[in-house]
PDB file of C-alpha atoms in Angstrom:
ATOM      1  CA  MET N1394     -31.954   9.596  -6.444  1.00  0.00           C
ATOM      2  CA  THR N1395     -29.622   8.117  -3.835  1.00  0.00           C
ATOM      3  CA  ILE N1396     -26.286   8.393  -5.688  1.00  0.00           C
ATOM      4  CA  GLU N1397     -25.680  11.594  -7.603  1.00  0.00           C
ATOM      5  CA  VAL N1398     -23.316  11.044 -10.546  1.00  0.00           C
ATOM      6  CA  SER N1399     -21.780  13.996 -12.369  1.00  0.00           C
ATOM      7  CA  LYS N1400     -18.778  14.564 -14.604  1.00  0.00           C
ATOM      8  CA  ALA N1401     -17.007  17.851 -15.184  1.00  0.00           C
ATOM      9  CA  ASN N1402     -13.463  19.048 -15.858  1.00  0.00           C
ATOM     10  CA  GLY N1403     -12.021  15.538 -15.789  1.00  0.00           C
ATOM     11  CA  ILE N1404     -13.547  14.643 -12.406  1.00  0.00           C
ATOM     12  CA  LEU N1405     -16.252  12.011 -11.921  1.00  0.00           C
ATOM     13  CA  THR N1406     -18.133  12.935  -8.737  1.00  0.00           C
ATOM     14  CA  LEU N1407     -20.123  10.258  -6.905  1.00  0.00           C
ATOM     15  CA  GLU N1408     -22.163  11.729  -4.067  1.00  0.00           C
ATOM     16  CA  PHE N1409     -24.272   9.924  -1.471  1.00  0.00           C
ATOM     17  CA  ASN N1410     -27.650  11.646  -1.428  1.00  0.00           C
ATOM     18  CA  ARG N1411     -29.887   9.839   1.040  1.00  0.00           C
ATOM     19  CA  ILE N1412     -29.496  12.117   3.997  1.00  0.00           C
ATOM     20  CA  GLU N1413     -32.875  11.192   5.511  1.00  0.00           C
ATOM     21  CA  ARG N1414     -31.225   7.818   6.279  1.00  0.00           C
ATOM     22  CA  LYS N1415     -27.804   9.317   7.033  1.00  0.00           C
ATOM     23  CA  ASN N1416     -26.670   8.112   3.598  1.00  0.00           C
ATOM     24  CA  ALA N1417     -27.007   4.462   4.603  1.00  0.00           C
ATOM     25  CA  ILE N1418     -26.120   2.411   1.541  1.00  0.00           C
ATOM     26  CA  THR N1419     -28.529   0.007  -0.176  1.00  0.00           C
ATOM     27  CA  SER N1420     -27.724  -2.694  -2.727  1.00  0.00           C
ATOM     28  CA  ALA N1421     -29.018  -0.433  -5.489  1.00  0.00           C
ATOM     29  CA  MET N1422     -26.640   2.320  -4.375  1.00  0.00           C
ATOM     30  CA  TYR N1423     -23.693  -0.085  -4.345  1.00  0.00           C
ATOM     31  CA  GLN N1424     -24.586  -1.161  -7.867  1.00  0.00           C
ATOM     32  CA  SER N1425     -24.735   2.453  -9.058  1.00  0.00           C
ATOM     33  CA  LEU N1426     -21.325   3.148  -7.523  1.00  0.00           C
ATOM     34  CA  ALA N1427     -19.789   0.000  -9.016  1.00  0.00           C
ATOM     35  CA  ASP N1428     -21.177   0.714 -12.479  1.00  0.00           C
ATOM     36  CA  ALA N1429     -19.958   4.319 -12.436  1.00  0.00           C
ATOM     37  CA  ILE N1430     -16.426   3.460 -11.284  1.00  0.00           C
ATOM     38  CA  ASN N1431     -16.106   0.599 -13.771  1.00  0.00           C
ATOM     39  CA  ALA N1432     -17.319   2.792 -16.633  1.00  0.00           C
ATOM     40  CA  ALA N1433     -14.794   5.469 -15.670  1.00  0.00           C
ATOM     41  CA  GLN N1434     -11.850   3.139 -16.228  1.00  0.00           C
ATOM     42  CA  ASP N1435     -12.274   3.311 -20.031  1.00  0.00           C
ATOM     43  CA  ASP N1436     -13.528   6.889 -20.123  1.00  0.00           C
ATOM     44  CA  THR N1437     -10.704   9.170 -21.223  1.00  0.00           C
ATOM     45  CA  ASP N1438     -12.712  12.181 -20.061  1.00  0.00           C
ATOM     46  CA  VAL N1439     -12.359  10.957 -16.454  1.00  0.00           C
ATOM     47  CA  ARG N1440      -8.938  11.462 -14.880  1.00  0.00           C
ATOM     48  CA  ALA N1441      -9.944  11.421 -11.183  1.00  0.00           C
ATOM     49  CA  ILE N1442     -12.886  10.182  -9.099  1.00  0.00           C
ATOM     50  CA  LEU N1443     -14.337  12.109  -6.157  1.00  0.00           C
ATOM     51  CA  LEU N1444     -16.472  10.383  -3.500  1.00  0.00           C
ATOM     52  CA  ALA N1445     -18.516  12.643  -1.240  1.00  0.00           C
ATOM     53  CA  GLY N1446     -21.505  12.682   1.071  1.00  0.00           C
ATOM     54  CA  LYS N1447     -23.334  15.500   2.815  1.00  0.00           C
ATOM     55  CA  PRO N1448     -22.071  17.717   5.663  1.00  0.00           C
ATOM     56  CA  GLU N1449     -24.215  15.740   8.120  1.00  0.00           C
ATOM     57  CA  ALA N1450     -23.024  12.324   6.970  1.00  0.00           C
ATOM     58  CA  PHE N1451     -20.590  10.792   4.525  1.00  0.00           C
ATOM     59  CA  THR N1452     -22.353   7.477   5.121  1.00  0.00           C
ATOM     60  CA  ALA N1453     -23.712   5.585   8.125  1.00  0.00           C
ATOM     61  CA  GLY N1454     -22.682   2.340   6.415  1.00  0.00           C
ATOM     62  CA  ASN N1455     -24.970  -0.432   5.288  1.00  0.00           C
ATOM     63  CA  ASP N1456     -28.714   0.104   5.395  1.00  0.00           C
ATOM     64  CA  LEU N1457     -29.335  -2.788   7.766  1.00  0.00           C
ATOM     65  CA  GLU N1458     -32.930  -3.379   6.680  1.00  0.00           C
ATOM     66  CA  ASP N1459     -31.873  -3.616   3.049  1.00  0.00           C
ATOM     67  CA  PHE N1460     -28.817  -5.636   4.069  1.00  0.00           C
ATOM     68  CA  MET N1461     -30.882  -8.261   5.883  1.00  0.00           C
ATOM     69  CA  LYS N1462     -33.482  -8.398   3.114  1.00  0.00           C
ATOM     70  CA  THR N1463     -30.780  -8.886   0.504  1.00  0.00           C
ATOM     71  CA  ALA N1464     -29.048 -11.515   2.634  1.00  0.00           C
ATOM     72  CA  ALA N1465     -32.301 -13.479   2.799  1.00  0.00           C
ATOM     73  CA  THR N1466     -33.334 -13.176  -0.851  1.00  0.00           C
ATOM     74  CA  TYR N1467     -30.151 -12.887  -2.940  1.00  0.00           C
ATOM     75  CA  THR N1468     -29.683 -16.042  -5.013  1.00  0.00           C
ATOM     76  CA  GLY N1469     -26.262 -15.362  -6.553  1.00  0.00           C
ATOM     77  CA  ALA N1470     -22.837 -16.082  -5.110  1.00  0.00           C
ATOM     78  CA  PHE N1471     -21.989 -14.152  -1.944  1.00  0.00           C
ATOM     79  CA  GLY N1472     -19.025 -12.532  -3.673  1.00  0.00           C
ATOM     80  CA  ASP N1473     -21.169 -11.281  -6.567  1.00  0.00           C
ATOM     81  CA  ARG N1474     -23.357  -9.032  -4.432  1.00  0.00           C
ATOM     82  CA  PRO N1475     -23.401  -5.345  -5.374  1.00  0.00           C
ATOM     83  CA  VAL N1476     -21.302  -4.379  -2.339  1.00  0.00           C
ATOM     84  CA  PHE N1477     -18.541  -6.717  -3.543  1.00  0.00           C
ATOM     85  CA  GLN N1478     -18.812  -5.304  -7.050  1.00  0.00           C
ATOM     86  CA  PHE N1479     -18.406  -1.806  -5.644  1.00  0.00           C
ATOM     87  CA  MET N1480     -15.435  -2.622  -3.444  1.00  0.00           C
ATOM     88  CA  ARG N1481     -13.686  -4.511  -6.258  1.00  0.00           C
ATOM     89  CA  ALA N1482     -14.246  -1.520  -8.549  1.00  0.00           C
ATOM     90  CA  LEU N1483     -12.981   0.926  -5.922  1.00  0.00           C
ATOM     91  CA  SER N1484      -9.890  -1.009  -4.853  1.00  0.00           C
ATOM     92  CA  GLY N1485      -9.084  -1.935  -8.457  1.00  0.00           C
ATOM     93  CA  SER N1486      -9.540   1.541  -9.928  1.00  0.00           C
ATOM     94  CA  ALA N1487      -6.535   2.524 -12.012  1.00  0.00           C
ATOM     95  CA  LYS N1488      -7.600   6.139 -11.696  1.00  0.00           C
ATOM     96  CA  PRO N1489      -7.026   8.096  -8.474  1.00  0.00           C
ATOM     97  CA  VAL N1490      -9.883   8.285  -6.002  1.00  0.00           C
ATOM     98  CA  VAL N1491     -10.333  11.259  -3.664  1.00  0.00           C
ATOM     99  CA  ALA N1492     -12.812  11.210  -0.755  1.00  0.00           C
ATOM    100  CA  ALA N1493     -14.432  14.139   1.066  1.00  0.00           C
ATOM    101  CA  VAL N1494     -15.731  12.978   4.451  1.00  0.00           C
ATOM    102  CA  SER N1495     -17.955  14.812   6.930  1.00  0.00           C
ATOM    103  CA  GLY N1496     -20.320  13.906   9.757  1.00  0.00           C
ATOM    104  CA  LEU N1497     -20.355  10.124   9.923  1.00  0.00           C
ATOM    105  CA  ALA N1498     -18.195   7.413   8.349  1.00  0.00           C
ATOM    106  CA  ILE N1499     -19.512   4.200   9.883  1.00  0.00           C
ATOM    107  CA  GLY N1500     -18.675   0.591   9.012  1.00  0.00           C
ATOM    108  CA  ILE N1501     -17.998   0.341   5.309  1.00  0.00           C
ATOM    109  CA  GLY N1502     -17.971   4.147   5.328  1.00  0.00           C
ATOM    110  CA  THR N1503     -14.602   3.867   7.075  1.00  0.00           C
ATOM    111  CA  THR N1504     -13.465   0.677   5.345  1.00  0.00           C
ATOM    112  CA  LEU N1505     -13.854   2.098   1.839  1.00  0.00           C
ATOM    113  CA  LEU N1506     -11.598   5.050   2.708  1.00  0.00           C
ATOM    114  CA  MET N1507      -8.665   2.661   3.059  1.00  0.00           C
ATOM    115  CA  HIS N1508      -9.088   1.877  -0.650  1.00  0.00           C
ATOM    116  CA  CYS N1509      -9.054   5.549  -1.693  1.00  0.00           C
ATOM    117  CA  ASP N1510      -5.910   7.505  -2.512  1.00  0.00           C
ATOM    118  CA  LEU N1511      -6.544  10.904  -0.927  1.00  0.00           C
ATOM    119  CA  VAL N1512      -8.976  11.313   1.984  1.00  0.00           C
ATOM    120  CA  TYR N1513      -9.985  14.673   3.453  1.00  0.00           C
ATOM    121  CA  ALA N1514     -12.117  14.735   6.590  1.00  0.00           C
ATOM    122  CA  ALA N1515     -14.006  17.380   8.523  1.00  0.00           C
ATOM    123  CA  ASP N1516     -12.660  17.890  12.029  1.00  0.00           C
ATOM    124  CA  GLY N1517     -15.933  16.759  13.612  1.00  0.00           C
ATOM    125  CA  THR N1518     -16.301  13.518  11.649  1.00  0.00           C
ATOM    126  CA  LYS N1519     -17.073  10.386  13.666  1.00  0.00           C
ATOM    127  CA  PHE N1520     -15.538   7.162  12.371  1.00  0.00           C
ATOM    128  CA  SER N1521     -16.201   3.595  13.495  1.00  0.00           C
ATOM    129  CA  VAL N1522     -15.862  -0.017  12.362  1.00  0.00           C
ATOM    130  CA  PRO N1523     -18.397  -1.684  14.703  1.00  0.00           C
ATOM    131  CA  PHE N1524     -18.321  -5.180  13.201  1.00  0.00           C
ATOM    132  CA  THR N1525     -17.693  -7.035  16.476  1.00  0.00           C
ATOM    133  CA  GLN N1526     -20.681  -5.211  17.982  1.00  0.00           C
ATOM    134  CA  LEU N1527     -22.789  -6.903  15.287  1.00  0.00           C
ATOM    135  CA  GLY N1528     -21.296 -10.347  15.897  1.00  0.00           C
ATOM    136  CA  LEU N1529     -19.273 -10.072  12.688  1.00  0.00           C
ATOM    137  CA  CYS N1530     -15.643  -9.619  11.639  1.00  0.00           C
ATOM    138  CA  PRO N1531     -13.691  -7.014   9.647  1.00  0.00           C
ATOM    139  CA  GLU N1532     -14.458  -6.653   5.943  1.00  0.00           C
ATOM    140  CA  PHE N1533     -12.804  -5.846   2.631  1.00  0.00           C
ATOM    141  CA  GLY N1534      -9.226  -5.915   3.795  1.00  0.00           C
ATOM    142  CA  SER N1535      -9.612  -3.724   6.867  1.00  0.00           C
ATOM    143  CA  SER N1536      -7.984  -6.394   9.067  1.00  0.00           C
ATOM    144  CA  LEU N1537      -4.856  -5.972   6.919  1.00  0.00           C
ATOM    145  CA  LEU N1538      -4.967  -2.310   5.890  1.00  0.00           C
ATOM    146  CA  MET N1539      -5.738  -0.765   9.280  1.00  0.00           C
ATOM    147  CA  PRO N1540      -2.835  -2.439  11.128  1.00  0.00           C
ATOM    148  CA  LEU N1541      -0.532  -1.608   8.196  1.00  0.00           C
ATOM    149  CA  ALA N1542      -1.544   2.035   8.410  1.00  0.00           C
ATOM    150  CA  GLY N1543      -1.779   2.596  12.147  1.00  0.00           C
ATOM    151  CA  GLY N1544      -0.026  -0.311  13.858  1.00  0.00           C
ATOM    152  CA  HIS N1545      -1.511  -3.336  15.609  1.00  0.00           C
ATOM    153  CA  ALA N1546      -2.391  -1.728  18.943  1.00  0.00           C
ATOM    154  CA  ARG N1547      -4.394   1.165  17.544  1.00  0.00           C
ATOM    155  CA  ALA N1548      -6.027  -1.007  14.889  1.00  0.00           C
ATOM    156  CA  ALA N1549      -6.995  -3.607  17.501  1.00  0.00           C
ATOM    157  CA  GLU N1550      -8.645  -0.934  19.621  1.00  0.00           C
ATOM    158  CA  LYS N1551     -10.748   0.200  16.674  1.00  0.00           C
ATOM    159  CA  LEU N1552     -11.543  -3.210  15.160  1.00  0.00           C
ATOM    160  CA  MET N1553     -12.053  -5.196  18.381  1.00  0.00           C
ATOM    161  CA  LEU N1554     -13.984  -2.641  20.448  1.00  0.00           C
ATOM    162  CA  GLY N1555     -15.780  -1.082  17.482  1.00  0.00           C
ATOM    163  CA  GLU N1556     -16.065   2.250  19.289  1.00  0.00           C
ATOM    164  CA  PRO N1557     -16.235   5.631  17.517  1.00  0.00           C
ATOM    165  CA  PHE N1558     -13.015   7.531  16.917  1.00  0.00           C
ATOM    166  CA  THR N1559     -12.237  11.058  15.813  1.00  0.00           C
ATOM    167  CA  ALA N1560     -10.943  12.546  12.586  1.00  0.00           C
ATOM    168  CA  GLN N1561      -7.665  13.342  14.349  1.00  0.00           C
ATOM    169  CA  GLU N1562      -7.301   9.688  15.341  1.00  0.00           C
ATOM    170  CA  ALA N1563      -8.070   8.659  11.762  1.00  0.00           C
ATOM    171  CA  TYR N1564      -5.362  11.064  10.586  1.00  0.00           C
ATOM    172  CA  ASP N1565      -2.873   9.773  13.153  1.00  0.00           C
ATOM    173  CA  MET N1566      -3.563   6.223  11.926  1.00  0.00           C
ATOM    174  CA  GLY N1567      -2.986   7.131   8.298  1.00  0.00           C
ATOM    175  CA  ILE N1568      -6.600   6.599   7.199  1.00  0.00           C
ATOM    176  CA  VAL N1569      -7.052  10.320   6.472  1.00  0.00           C
ATOM    177  CA  SER N1570      -4.727  12.562   4.460  1.00  0.00           C
ATOM    178  CA  LYS N1571      -5.722  15.821   6.163  1.00  0.00           C
ATOM    179  CA  VAL N1572      -8.274  17.145   8.666  1.00  0.00           C
ATOM    180  CA  LEU N1573     -10.038  20.390   7.785  1.00  0.00           C
ATOM    181  CA  PRO N1574     -12.906  22.574   8.993  1.00  0.00           C
ATOM    182  CA  ALA N1575     -16.181  21.131   7.743  1.00  0.00           C
ATOM    183  CA  ALA N1576     -16.905  24.076   5.449  1.00  0.00           C
ATOM    184  CA  GLU N1577     -13.616  23.531   3.585  1.00  0.00           C
ATOM    185  CA  VAL N1578     -13.606  19.769   3.060  1.00  0.00           C
ATOM    186  CA  LEU N1579     -15.466  19.373  -0.226  1.00  0.00           C
ATOM    187  CA  ASP N1580     -13.808  22.328  -1.924  1.00  0.00           C
ATOM    188  CA  HIS N1581     -10.379  21.146  -0.813  1.00  0.00           C
ATOM    189  CA  ALA N1582     -11.020  17.592  -2.013  1.00  0.00           C
ATOM    190  CA  ARG N1583     -12.278  18.886  -5.358  1.00  0.00           C
ATOM    191  CA  ALA N1584      -9.217  21.130  -5.695  1.00  0.00           C
ATOM    192  CA  GLN N1585      -6.907  18.190  -5.006  1.00  0.00           C
ATOM    193  CA  ALA N1586      -8.755  16.119  -7.607  1.00  0.00           C
ATOM    194  CA  ALA N1587      -8.290  18.987 -10.054  1.00  0.00           C
ATOM    195  CA  LYS N1588      -4.539  18.877  -9.396  1.00  0.00           C
ATOM    196  CA  LEU N1589      -4.547  15.183 -10.286  1.00  0.00           C
ATOM    197  CA  VAL N1590      -6.466  15.947 -13.482  1.00  0.00           C
ATOM    198  CA  ALA N1591      -3.806  18.464 -14.518  1.00  0.00           C
ATOM    199  CA  LEU N1592      -0.922  16.009 -14.063  1.00  0.00           C
ATOM    200  CA  PRO N1593       0.115  13.386 -16.653  1.00  0.00           C
ATOM    201  CA  ALA N1594      -2.523  10.643 -16.470  1.00  0.00           C
ATOM    202  CA  ALA N1595      -0.109   7.807 -17.236  1.00  0.00           C
ATOM    203  CA  SER N1596       2.263   8.979 -14.505  1.00  0.00           C
ATOM    204  CA  ILE N1597      -0.554   9.064 -11.950  1.00  0.00           C
ATOM    205  CA  ARG N1598      -1.799   5.596 -12.952  1.00  0.00           C
ATOM    206  CA  THR N1599       1.703   4.133 -12.851  1.00  0.00           C
ATOM    207  CA  THR N1600       2.493   5.689  -9.482  1.00  0.00           C
ATOM    208  CA  LYS N1601      -0.736   4.327  -8.019  1.00  0.00           C
ATOM    209  CA  ARG N1602      -0.059   0.867  -9.449  1.00  0.00           C
ATOM    210  CA  LEU N1603       3.464   0.792  -8.022  1.00  0.00           C
ATOM    211  CA  MET N1604       2.205   1.872  -4.582  1.00  0.00           C
ATOM    212  CA  THR N1605      -0.411  -0.890  -4.425  1.00  0.00           C
ATOM    213  CA  SER N1606       1.060  -3.792  -6.426  1.00  0.00           C
ATOM    214  CA  SER N1607       3.239  -5.214  -3.641  1.00  0.00           C
ATOM    215  CA  ARG N1608       0.241  -5.832  -1.393  1.00  0.00           C
ATOM    216  CA  LYS N1609      -2.254  -6.835  -4.106  1.00  0.00           C
ATOM    217  CA  ALA N1610      -2.022 -10.619  -3.680  1.00  0.00           C
ATOM    218  CA  GLN N1611      -2.032 -10.380   0.114  1.00  0.00           C
ATOM    219  CA  LEU N1612      -5.017  -8.033   0.051  1.00  0.00           C
ATOM    220  CA  GLU N1613      -6.999 -10.286  -2.284  1.00  0.00           C
ATOM    221  CA  ALA N1614      -6.284 -13.275  -0.032  1.00  0.00           C
ATOM    222  CA  ILE N1615      -7.360 -11.537   3.174  1.00  0.00           C
ATOM    223  CA  ILE N1616     -10.517 -10.158   1.538  1.00  0.00           C
ATOM    224  CA  ALA N1617     -11.432 -13.697   0.447  1.00  0.00           C
ATOM    225  CA  GLU N1618     -10.873 -15.002   3.992  1.00  0.00           C
ATOM    226  CA  GLU N1619     -12.747 -12.101   5.605  1.00  0.00           C
ATOM    227  CA  SER N1620     -15.679 -12.580   3.227  1.00  0.00           C
ATOM    228  CA  LYS N1621     -15.929 -16.300   3.958  1.00  0.00           C
ATOM    229  CA  LEU N1622     -15.866 -15.738   7.709  1.00  0.00           C
ATOM    230  CA  PHE N1623     -18.209 -12.735   7.497  1.00  0.00           C
ATOM    231  CA  PHE N1624     -20.805 -14.838   5.660  1.00  0.00           C
ATOM    232  CA  GLU N1625     -20.464 -17.688   8.171  1.00  0.00           C
ATOM    233  CA  MET N1626     -20.738 -15.331  11.141  1.00  0.00           C
ATOM    234  CA  LEU N1627     -23.744 -13.605   9.597  1.00  0.00           C
ATOM    235  CA  GLN N1628     -25.602 -16.894  10.027  1.00  0.00           C
ATOM    236  CA  GLY N1629     -24.424 -17.273  13.629  1.00  0.00           C
ATOM    237  CA  ALA N1630     -26.248 -16.797  16.902  1.00  0.00           C
ATOM    238  CA  GLU N1631     -24.264 -13.730  17.948  1.00  0.00           C
ATOM    239  CA  ALA N1632     -25.072 -11.845  14.757  1.00  0.00           C
ATOM    240  CA  LYS N1633     -28.724 -12.826  15.025  1.00  0.00           C
ATOM    241  CA  GLU N1634     -28.802 -11.468  18.576  1.00  0.00           C
ATOM    242  CA  ALA N1635     -27.072  -8.240  17.476  1.00  0.00           C
ATOM    243  CA  PHE N1636     -29.439  -7.603  14.579  1.00  0.00           C
ATOM    244  CA  SER N1637     -32.513  -8.517  16.625  1.00  0.00           C
ATOM    245  CA  ALA N1638     -31.422  -6.070  19.307  1.00  0.00           C
ATOM    246  CA  PHE N1639     -30.865  -3.355  16.708  1.00  0.00           C
ATOM    247  CA  PHE N1640     -34.320  -3.699  15.204  1.00  0.00           C
ATOM    248  CA  GLU N1641     -35.935  -4.074  18.649  1.00  0.00           C
ATOM    249  CA  LYS N1642     -34.022  -0.994  19.865  1.00  0.00           C
ATOM    250  CA  ARG N1643     -32.478  -2.758  22.851  1.00  0.00           C
ATOM    251  CA  LYS N1644     -28.988  -3.585  24.044  1.00  0.00           C
ATOM    252  CA  PRO N1645     -27.752  -6.983  22.810  1.00  0.00           C
ATOM    253  CA  ASP N1646     -26.798  -9.674  25.320  1.00  0.00           C
ATOM    254  CA  PHE N1647     -23.746 -11.641  24.185  1.00  0.00           C
ATOM    255  CA  THR N1648     -23.002 -13.182  27.597  1.00  0.00           C
ATOM    256  CA  LYS N1649     -24.957 -16.332  26.758  1.00  0.00           C
ATOM    257  CA  PHE N1650     -22.549 -17.211  23.933  1.00  0.00           C
ATOM    258  CA  ALA N1651     -19.190 -18.871  24.571  1.00  0.00           C
TER     259      ALA N1651
END
């Protein structure tokens, strides 16, 4: 099993469980996540959702082998892929989403946190959004949400250079709610989810809706633009060089591209 799904005491827990691949996410895992979050919306026994990984890794992002295979063989619309289904489910969840993050949060592992409500990170967590290093562009609203949270200059440093950054930097940018010792993260996140469960569900849903409604149309528009450009760039020479270099375990050479 690669996504562990459990429900107890009003909390739906979705846990990445593929640690041998640093919890890299496959299409099947995205589909499991999307299905679970969508089902929770009409489940009155679920009042909060908890996303977690393992101490060694929240997630290293997309499984690139699976990603490339899916890109080559998927016959449906680009926006219908399981990753899109998951991100639509996550960002559209009426119920509060809490994340417990440790180890690594790479690529979409960082992006998805900007669509959660409460995010608790271990002090040693390494974050990164290395899309430019792959010849690609930001995804799923990160080009809007990261500058809104942390300001243009800090967001540009993260999104343009794609270099790793610390949990403290993520906190300073507003991506993370609190930084904790690694041994405390999951228990703290679960306790916070339990607090949400104990509060009036309608009040929590309404508060969340009010906090996100003003940016909803803008976010949907930027996600559509990002997705179009991401797909186009995925077919480009720079991305092909980046992925070839990754699989050949060498440094990519982008100097030959204008």
